[in-house]
PDB file of C-alpha atoms in Angstrom:
ATOM      1  CA  MET E1358     128.981-116.375 -19.921  1.00 35.00           C
ATOM      2  CA  GLN E1359     132.439-114.912 -19.983  1.00 36.00           C
ATOM      3  CA  ARG E1360     133.086-112.380 -22.710  1.00 37.00           C
ATOM      4  CA  ASN E1361     135.950-110.182 -23.714  1.00 39.00           C
ATOM      5  CA  SER E1362     135.597-106.557 -22.758  1.00 38.00           C
ATOM      6  CA  ILE E1363     135.966-104.282 -25.801  1.00 41.00           C
ATOM      7  CA  PRO E1364     136.764-100.573 -25.656  1.00 42.00           C
ATOM      8  CA  ARG E1365     133.726 -98.613 -26.866  1.00 41.00           C
ATOM      9  CA  SER E1366     136.076 -96.309 -28.766  1.00 44.00           C
ATOM     10  CA  HIS E1367     137.221 -99.208 -30.969  1.00 53.00           C
ATOM     11  CA  PRO E1368     136.901 -98.185 -34.662  1.00 53.00           C
ATOM     12  CA  PHE E1369     134.649-101.135 -35.542  1.00 54.00           C
ATOM     13  CA  ILE E1370     132.135-100.590 -32.722  1.00 49.00           C
ATOM     14  CA  PRO E1371     129.365 -98.008 -33.218  1.00 47.00           C
ATOM     15  CA  MET E1372     129.198 -95.491 -30.390  1.00 42.00           C
ATOM     16  CA  ASN E1373     125.482 -96.192 -29.915  1.00 44.00           C
ATOM     17  CA  ALA E1374     126.077 -99.895 -29.203  1.00 43.00           C
ATOM     18  CA  PRO E1375     124.508-100.871 -25.864  1.00 38.00           C
ATOM     19  CA  ALA E1376     127.083-100.534 -23.091  1.00 33.00           C
ATOM     20  CA  CYS E1377     125.672-103.587 -21.335  1.00 30.00           C
ATOM     21  CA  ARG E1378     126.887-105.762 -24.194  1.00 33.00           C
ATOM     22  CA  THR E1379     130.547-105.302 -23.219  1.00 32.00           C
ATOM     23  CA  ILE E1380     130.236-106.180 -19.530  1.00 30.00           C
ATOM     24  CA  LEU E1381     132.151-109.267 -18.398  1.00 37.00           C
ATOM     25  CA  HIS E1382     129.970-112.087 -17.118  1.00 42.00           C
ATOM     26  CA  LEU E1383     130.986-115.086 -15.058  1.00 52.00           C
ATOM     27  CA  ARG E1384     130.731-118.308 -17.006  1.00 60.00           C
ATOM     28  CA  MET E1385     129.639-121.490 -15.264  1.00 83.00           C
ATOM     29  CA  GLU E1386     130.938-123.905 -17.884  1.00 90.00           C
ATOM     30  CA  TYR E1387     133.003-124.227 -21.042  1.00 96.00           C
ATOM     31  CA  THR E1388     132.483-126.825 -23.773  1.00 96.00           C
ATOM     32  CA  LEU E1389     135.531-128.151 -25.615  1.00 97.00           C
ATOM     33  CA  TYR E1390     134.560-129.983 -28.795  1.00 97.00           C
ATOM     34  CA  PHE E1391     136.477-133.035 -29.978  1.00 96.00           C
ATOM     35  CA  GLY E1392     134.760-133.404 -33.338  1.00 94.00           C
ATOM     36  CA  PRO E1393     131.149-134.290 -32.464  1.00 95.00           C
ATOM     37  CA  LYS E1394     132.132-135.202 -28.890  1.00 96.00           C
ATOM     38  CA  LYS E1395     132.504-132.736 -26.053  1.00 96.00           C
ATOM     39  CA  LEU E1396     134.387-132.204 -22.812  1.00 96.00           C
ATOM     40  CA  VAL E1397     132.383-129.937 -20.511  1.00 96.00           C
ATOM     41  CA  LEU E1398     134.326-127.974 -17.898  1.00 96.00           C
ATOM     42  CA  THR E1399     131.797-127.177 -15.219  1.00 94.00           C
ATOM     43  CA  SER E1400     131.193-126.379 -11.577  1.00 93.00           C
ATOM     44  CA  ALA E1401     127.815-128.156 -11.642  1.00 87.00           C
ATOM     45  CA  PRO E1402     127.736-131.751 -12.942  1.00 80.00           C
ATOM     46  CA  PRO E1403     124.556-133.043 -14.583  1.00 79.00           C
ATOM     47  CA  ALA E1404     121.888-134.396 -12.249  1.00 75.00           C
ATOM     48  CA  ASN E1405     121.772-137.845 -13.883  1.00 65.00           C
ATOM     49  CA  THR E1406     125.233-139.386 -13.377  1.00 59.00           C
ATOM     50  CA  THR E1407     124.224-143.051 -13.156  1.00 59.00           C
ATOM     51  CA  GLY E1408     123.013-145.618 -15.636  1.00 60.00           C
ATOM     52  CA  GLN E1409     124.425-147.328 -18.678  1.00 59.00           C
ATOM     53  CA  HIS E1410     124.468-144.233 -20.885  1.00 64.00           C
ATOM     54  CA  ALA E1411     125.357-141.608 -18.270  1.00 79.00           C
ATOM     55  CA  ALA E1412     128.221-139.293 -19.183  1.00 88.00           C
ATOM     56  CA  PRO E1413     131.388-139.772 -17.108  1.00 90.00           C
ATOM     57  CA  VAL E1414     131.870-137.142 -14.384  1.00 92.00           C
ATOM     58  CA  ILE E1415     135.477-136.599 -13.295  1.00 93.00           C
ATOM     59  CA  PRO E1416     136.369-134.386 -10.303  1.00 93.00           C
ATOM     60  CA  PHE E1417     139.386-132.217 -11.096  1.00 92.00           C
ATOM     61  CA  THR E1418     142.016-132.127  -8.341  1.00 89.00           C
ATOM     62  CA  GLN E1419     145.270-132.318 -10.319  1.00 88.00           C
ATOM     63  CA  GLN E1420     146.563-131.994 -13.886  1.00 87.00           C
ATOM     64  CA  ALA E1421     146.463-135.767 -14.354  1.00 89.00           C
ATOM     65  CA  ASP E1422     142.666-135.567 -14.175  1.00 91.00           C
ATOM     66  CA  MET E1423     142.656-133.553 -17.401  1.00 88.00           C
ATOM     67  CA  GLN E1424     144.472-136.383 -19.176  1.00 90.00           C
ATOM     68  CA  THR E1425     141.959-138.846 -17.725  1.00 92.00           C
ATOM     69  CA  ALA E1426     139.124-136.742 -19.134  1.00 92.00           C
ATOM     70  CA  LYS E1427     140.737-136.612 -22.579  1.00 90.00           C
ATOM     71  CA  LYS E1428     141.022-140.398 -22.622  1.00 92.00           C
ATOM     72  CA  ALA E1429     137.395-140.769 -21.516  1.00 93.00           C
ATOM     73  CA  ILE E1430     136.286-138.790 -24.584  1.00 92.00           C
ATOM     74  CA  GLY E1431     137.309-141.789 -26.683  1.00 89.00           C
ATOM     75  CA  GLN E1432     134.667-143.903 -24.953  1.00 90.00           C
ATOM     76  CA  SER E1433     131.797-141.449 -24.494  1.00 92.00           C
ATOM     77  CA  PRO E1434     130.115-138.695 -26.546  1.00 94.00           C
ATOM     78  CA  SER E1435     130.368-136.309 -23.600  1.00 94.00           C
ATOM     79  CA  VAL E1436     132.489-136.072 -20.450  1.00 94.00           C
ATOM     80  CA  TYR E1437     132.155-133.664 -17.515  1.00 95.00           C
ATOM     81  CA  LEU E1438     135.224-132.371 -15.676  1.00 94.00           C
ATOM     82  CA  VAL E1439     134.172-130.702 -12.441  1.00 94.00           C
ATOM     83  CA  ALA E1440     135.787-128.079 -10.199  1.00 94.00           C
ATOM     84  CA  PRO E1441     134.502-124.991  -8.331  1.00 93.00           C
ATOM     85  CA  ASP E1442     136.532-122.583 -10.498  1.00 93.00           C
ATOM     86  CA  THR E1443     135.809-123.124 -14.197  1.00 93.00           C
ATOM     87  CA  ALA E1444     138.282-120.421 -15.247  1.00 92.00           C
ATOM     88  CA  LEU E1445     141.075-122.427 -13.614  1.00 91.00           C
ATOM     89  CA  LEU E1446     139.735-125.549 -15.309  1.00 92.00           C
ATOM     90  CA  LEU E1447     140.019-123.826 -18.675  1.00 94.00           C
ATOM     91  CA  GLU E1448     143.610-122.767 -17.957  1.00 94.00           C
ATOM     92  CA  ALA E1449     144.420-126.353 -16.990  1.00 92.00           C
ATOM     93  CA  ALA E1450     142.940-127.551 -20.276  1.00 92.00           C
ATOM     94  CA  LYS E1451     145.012-125.083 -22.292  1.00 94.00           C
ATOM     95  CA  ALA E1452     148.185-126.552 -20.783  1.00 92.00           C
ATOM     96  CA  HIS E1453     147.387-129.910 -22.412  1.00 92.00           C
ATOM     97  CA  PHE E1454     147.183-128.558 -25.962  1.00 94.00           C
ATOM     98  CA  ALA E1455     148.915-126.281 -28.412  1.00 95.00           C
ATOM     99  CA  PHE E1456     146.725-123.248 -27.698  1.00 96.00           C
ATOM    100  CA  ILE E1457     145.578-121.020 -30.583  1.00 97.00           C
ATOM    101  CA  GLN E1458     143.433-117.874 -30.523  1.00 97.00           C
ATOM    102  CA  ALA E1459     141.205-116.863 -33.406  1.00 98.00           C
ATOM    103  CA  ALA E1460     138.373-114.427 -34.064  1.00 98.00           C
ATOM    104  CA  GLY E1461     135.512-114.168 -36.505  1.00 98.00           C
ATOM    105  CA  GLY E1462     132.067-112.818 -37.151  1.00 98.00           C
ATOM    106  CA  LEU E1463     128.418-113.589 -37.573  1.00 99.00           C
ATOM    107  CA  VAL E1464     127.553-110.931 -40.151  1.00 99.00           C
ATOM    108  CA  GLN E1465     124.156-109.516 -41.134  1.00 98.00           C
ATOM    109  CA  ASN E1466     123.585-107.355 -44.193  1.00 98.00           C
ATOM    110  CA  ALA E1467     121.099-104.495 -44.527  1.00 97.00           C
ATOM    111  CA  SER E1468     118.370-106.993 -45.477  1.00 97.00           C
ATOM    112  CA  GLY E1469     118.952-108.975 -42.286  1.00 97.00           C
ATOM    113  CA  GLU E1470     120.497-111.958 -44.056  1.00 98.00           C
ATOM    114  CA  VAL E1471     123.341-113.881 -42.397  1.00 98.00           C
ATOM    115  CA  LEU E1472     126.687-114.576 -44.055  1.00 99.00           C
ATOM    116  CA  LEU E1473     127.740-118.241 -44.304  1.00 99.00           C
ATOM    117  CA  ILE E1474     130.765-119.801 -45.961  1.00 98.00           C
ATOM    118  CA  TYR E1475     131.176-123.348 -47.279  1.00 98.00           C
ATOM    119  CA  ARG E1476     134.509-124.862 -46.288  1.00 97.00           C
ATOM    120  CA  LYS E1477     135.672-128.477 -46.378  1.00 96.00           C
ATOM    121  CA  GLY E1478     132.176-129.867 -46.783  1.00 97.00           C
ATOM    122  CA  LYS E1479     130.601-127.858 -43.938  1.00 98.00           C
ATOM    123  CA  TRP E1480     128.712-124.589 -43.586  1.00 98.00           C
ATOM    124  CA  ASP E1481     130.796-122.299 -41.431  1.00 98.00           C
ATOM    125  CA  LEU E1482     131.363-118.731 -40.272  1.00 99.00           C
ATOM    126  CA  PRO E1483     134.413-116.688 -41.323  1.00 98.00           C
ATOM    127  CA  LYS E1484     137.204-116.585 -38.755  1.00 98.00           C
ATOM    128  CA  GLY E1485     140.977-116.862 -38.510  1.00 97.00           C
ATOM    129  CA  LYS E1486     144.031-116.793 -36.302  1.00 97.00           C
ATOM    130  CA  LEU E1487     145.127-113.749 -34.363  1.00 96.00           C
ATOM    131  CA  ASP E1488     148.211-112.018 -35.802  1.00 96.00           C
ATOM    132  CA  PRO E1489     151.027-110.942 -33.433  1.00 95.00           C
ATOM    133  CA  GLY E1490     150.125-107.643 -31.759  1.00 95.00           C
ATOM    134  CA  GLU E1491     146.573-107.693 -33.136  1.00 96.00           C
ATOM    135  CA  ASP E1492     143.502-107.255 -30.941  1.00 96.00           C
ATOM    136  CA  LEU E1493     140.541-109.586 -31.228  1.00 97.00           C
ATOM    137  CA  PRO E1494     137.975-107.196 -32.815  1.00 97.00           C
ATOM    138  CA  THR E1495     140.496-106.132 -35.476  1.00 97.00           C
ATOM    139  CA  CYS E1496     141.316-109.772 -36.199  1.00 98.00           C
ATOM    140  CA  ALA E1497     137.631-110.640 -36.547  1.00 98.00           C
ATOM    141  CA  VAL E1498     136.932-107.843 -39.033  1.00 98.00           C
ATOM    142  CA  ARG E1499     140.110-108.577 -41.003  1.00 98.00           C
ATOM    143  CA  GLU E1500     139.341-112.288 -41.278  1.00 98.00           C
ATOM    144  CA  VAL E1501     135.763-111.721 -42.425  1.00 98.00           C
ATOM    145  CA  GLY E1502     137.053-109.394 -45.134  1.00 98.00           C
ATOM    146  CA  GLU E1503     139.850-111.717 -46.239  1.00 98.00           C
ATOM    147  CA  GLU E1504     137.720-114.852 -46.361  1.00 98.00           C
ATOM    148  CA  THR E1505     134.632-113.370 -48.029  1.00 98.00           C
ATOM    149  CA  GLY E1506     135.464-110.002 -49.588  1.00 98.00           C
ATOM    150  CA  VAL E1507     132.779-108.356 -47.426  1.00 98.00           C
ATOM    151  CA  GLY E1508     133.696-104.895 -46.127  1.00 96.00           C
ATOM    152  CA  GLN E1509     131.995-101.936 -44.415  1.00 95.00           C
ATOM    153  CA  LEU E1510     131.783-103.982 -41.217  1.00 97.00           C
ATOM    154  CA  SER E1511     130.734-102.739 -37.781  1.00 97.00           C
ATOM    155  CA  ILE E1512     130.823-104.824 -34.616  1.00 97.00           C
ATOM    156  CA  ILE E1513     127.521-104.745 -32.736  1.00 97.00           C
ATOM    157  CA  GLN E1514     128.473-106.879 -29.746  1.00 96.00           C
ATOM    158  CA  PRO E1515     130.648-109.817 -28.698  1.00 97.00           C
ATOM    159  CA  LEU E1516     129.280-113.340 -28.539  1.00 97.00           C
ATOM    160  CA  SER E1517     130.576-116.211 -26.419  1.00 96.00           C
ATOM    161  CA  PRO E1518     133.936-117.756 -27.362  1.00 97.00           C
ATOM    162  CA  THR E1519     133.937-121.349 -28.607  1.00 98.00           C
ATOM    163  CA  TYR E1520     136.536-124.080 -28.150  1.00 98.00           C
ATOM    164  CA  HIS E1521     137.376-126.989 -30.421  1.00 97.00           C
ATOM    165  CA  THR E1522     140.299-129.356 -30.793  1.00 96.00           C
ATOM    166  CA  TYR E1523     142.058-130.752 -33.840  1.00 95.00           C
ATOM    167  CA  PHE E1524     145.382-132.235 -34.904  1.00 94.00           C
ATOM    168  CA  MET E1525     147.834-130.237 -37.009  1.00 93.00           C
ATOM    169  CA  ALA E1526     151.468-131.052 -37.804  1.00 92.00           C
ATOM    170  CA  GLY E1527     151.522-133.751 -35.143  1.00 92.00           C
ATOM    171  CA  GLN E1528     150.181-131.454 -32.429  1.00 93.00           C
ATOM    172  CA  HIS E1529     146.861-131.657 -30.610  1.00 94.00           C
ATOM    173  CA  CYS E1530     145.555-128.090 -30.804  1.00 96.00           C
ATOM    174  CA  LEU E1531     142.871-126.247 -28.844  1.00 97.00           C
ATOM    175  CA  LYS E1532     141.451-123.251 -30.688  1.00 98.00           C
ATOM    176  CA  GLU E1533     139.689-120.507 -28.752  1.00 98.00           C
ATOM    177  CA  SER E1534     137.536-118.605 -31.247  1.00 98.00           C
ATOM    178  CA  HIS E1535     136.143-115.199 -30.259  1.00 98.00           C
ATOM    179  CA  TRP E1536     132.950-114.220 -32.060  1.00 98.00           C
ATOM    180  CA  TYR E1537     131.277-110.906 -32.806  1.00 98.00           C
ATOM    181  CA  LEU E1538     127.869-110.030 -34.146  1.00 98.00           C
ATOM    182  CA  MET E1539     128.506-107.662 -37.066  1.00 98.00           C
ATOM    183  CA  ARG E1540     126.524-105.549 -39.502  1.00 98.00           C
ATOM    184  CA  THR E1541     127.550-104.587 -43.017  1.00 98.00           C
ATOM    185  CA  GLN E1542     126.334-102.257 -45.743  1.00 95.00           C
ATOM    186  CA  HIS E1543     128.170-104.349 -48.345  1.00 95.00           C
ATOM    187  CA  THR E1544     126.018-104.988 -51.425  1.00 92.00           C
ATOM    188  CA  GLY E1545     128.599-106.085 -53.982  1.00 92.00           C
ATOM    189  CA  PRO E1546     129.823-109.537 -54.996  1.00 94.00           C
ATOM    190  CA  MET E1547     131.652-111.739 -52.511  1.00 97.00           C
ATOM    191  CA  GLN E1548     135.018-113.413 -53.044  1.00 96.00           C
ATOM    192  CA  PRO E1549     135.556-116.791 -51.334  1.00 97.00           C
ATOM    193  CA  GLN E1550     139.182-117.169 -50.222  1.00 97.00           C
ATOM    194  CA  LEU E1551     140.080-120.283 -52.207  1.00 96.00           C
ATOM    195  CA  GLU E1552     143.482-120.704 -50.553  1.00 94.00           C
ATOM    196  CA  GLU E1553     141.616-121.211 -47.262  1.00 94.00           C
ATOM    197  CA  ASP E1554     139.455-123.931 -48.871  1.00 95.00           C
ATOM    198  CA  ILE E1555     136.386-121.688 -48.962  1.00 98.00           C
ATOM    199  CA  GLU E1556     134.250-122.756 -51.905  1.00 98.00           C
ATOM    200  CA  ALA E1557     131.271-120.414 -51.516  1.00 98.00           C
ATOM    201  CA  CYS E1558     129.895-117.424 -49.611  1.00 98.00           C
ATOM    202  CA  ILE E1559     126.128-116.963 -49.353  1.00 98.00           C
ATOM    203  CA  TRP E1560     123.548-114.777 -47.622  1.00 98.00           C
ATOM    204  CA  VAL E1561     120.847-116.710 -45.767  1.00 98.00           C
ATOM    205  CA  ASP E1562     117.499-115.597 -44.369  1.00 97.00           C
ATOM    206  CA  PRO E1563     117.704-116.135 -40.566  1.00 97.00           C
ATOM    207  CA  LYS E1564     114.440-118.107 -40.734  1.00 95.00           C
ATOM    208  CA  LYS E1565     116.183-120.648 -42.978  1.00 96.00           C
ATOM    209  CA  LEU E1566     119.363-121.076 -40.906  1.00 95.00           C
ATOM    210  CA  ALA E1567     118.079-124.253 -39.250  1.00 93.00           C
ATOM    211  CA  GLY E1568     118.449-126.089 -42.543  1.00 94.00           C
ATOM    212  CA  TYR E1569     122.161-125.294 -42.605  1.00 95.00           C
ATOM    213  CA  LEU E1570     122.776-126.297 -38.979  1.00 93.00           C
ATOM    214  CA  THR E1571     122.385-129.956 -39.953  1.00 94.00           C
ATOM    215  CA  ASN E1572     125.715-129.670 -41.784  1.00 97.00           C
ATOM    216  CA  THR E1573     127.939-127.510 -39.632  1.00 98.00           C
ATOM    217  CA  HIS E1574     130.340-127.873 -36.716  1.00 97.00           C
ATOM    218  CA  PRO E1575     128.859-128.063 -33.192  1.00 97.00           C
ATOM    219  CA  SER E1576     130.702-124.919 -32.123  1.00 97.00           C
ATOM    220  CA  ILE E1577     129.299-122.973 -35.091  1.00 98.00           C
ATOM    221  CA  ALA E1578     125.802-124.185 -34.250  1.00 97.00           C
ATOM    222  CA  ASP E1579     126.355-122.822 -30.732  1.00 97.00           C
ATOM    223  CA  VAL E1580     127.297-119.381 -32.082  1.00 98.00           C
ATOM    224  CA  ILE E1581     124.265-119.207 -34.361  1.00 97.00           C
ATOM    225  CA  SER E1582     121.928-120.433 -31.613  1.00 95.00           C
ATOM    226  CA  GLU E1583     123.203-117.787 -29.181  1.00 96.00           C
ATOM    227  CA  ALA E1584     122.824-115.021 -31.759  1.00 96.00           C
ATOM    228  CA  ALA E1585     119.397-116.155 -33.021  1.00 94.00           C
ATOM    229  CA  PRO E1586     117.347-113.880 -30.697  1.00 94.00           C
ATOM    230  CA  LEU E1587     119.357-110.895 -31.969  1.00 93.00           C
ATOM    231  CA  LEU E1588     118.857-111.559 -35.681  1.00 92.00           C
TER     232      LEU E1588
END
């Protein structure tokens, strides 16, 4: 999976963090969520591509194929867009949307509990848009603090970016959210950022996270599932 390389001298990253966690990895596929539906950009289509309920598989040879894939999402819960170079596929996808970068964190406290927020009827993780001139780790730490009031944050390692689409001000947007596993020594009260529609902030035992995944966004479920072995 492709990850952003982070300087080990960054102020939010402990110097004893494993160096292997910052190595770039090739990523074989990217999943773009359209609500509960998904467009999978991949170099390896699924084995079962026939039958009444098989997901459409579209070879990518030109930009028009991306538009074809977007239309197919309206008829199927998942669509596969296939090309040898998935990084180029992702760049082609970005050209069809208003592209937005964001960053956020999956935060554990000293007791091992995980920070969740409740926003617009869903359990979520704190994140927000990148400010001009800001780097991704700084954005992630800032957004966690602003949305929850939790400070004393250290980044342990990056997690895989997620991608989801939505409409805003008449534009079809694609948000690329960069995620970081964080630790905090914060023990005080939390402050949900009401102006960002955050109604509650809670600490959850990792063993009980599954109960919250039934009411979250697919991309957030992906982040929590990836981080689960580390919690």
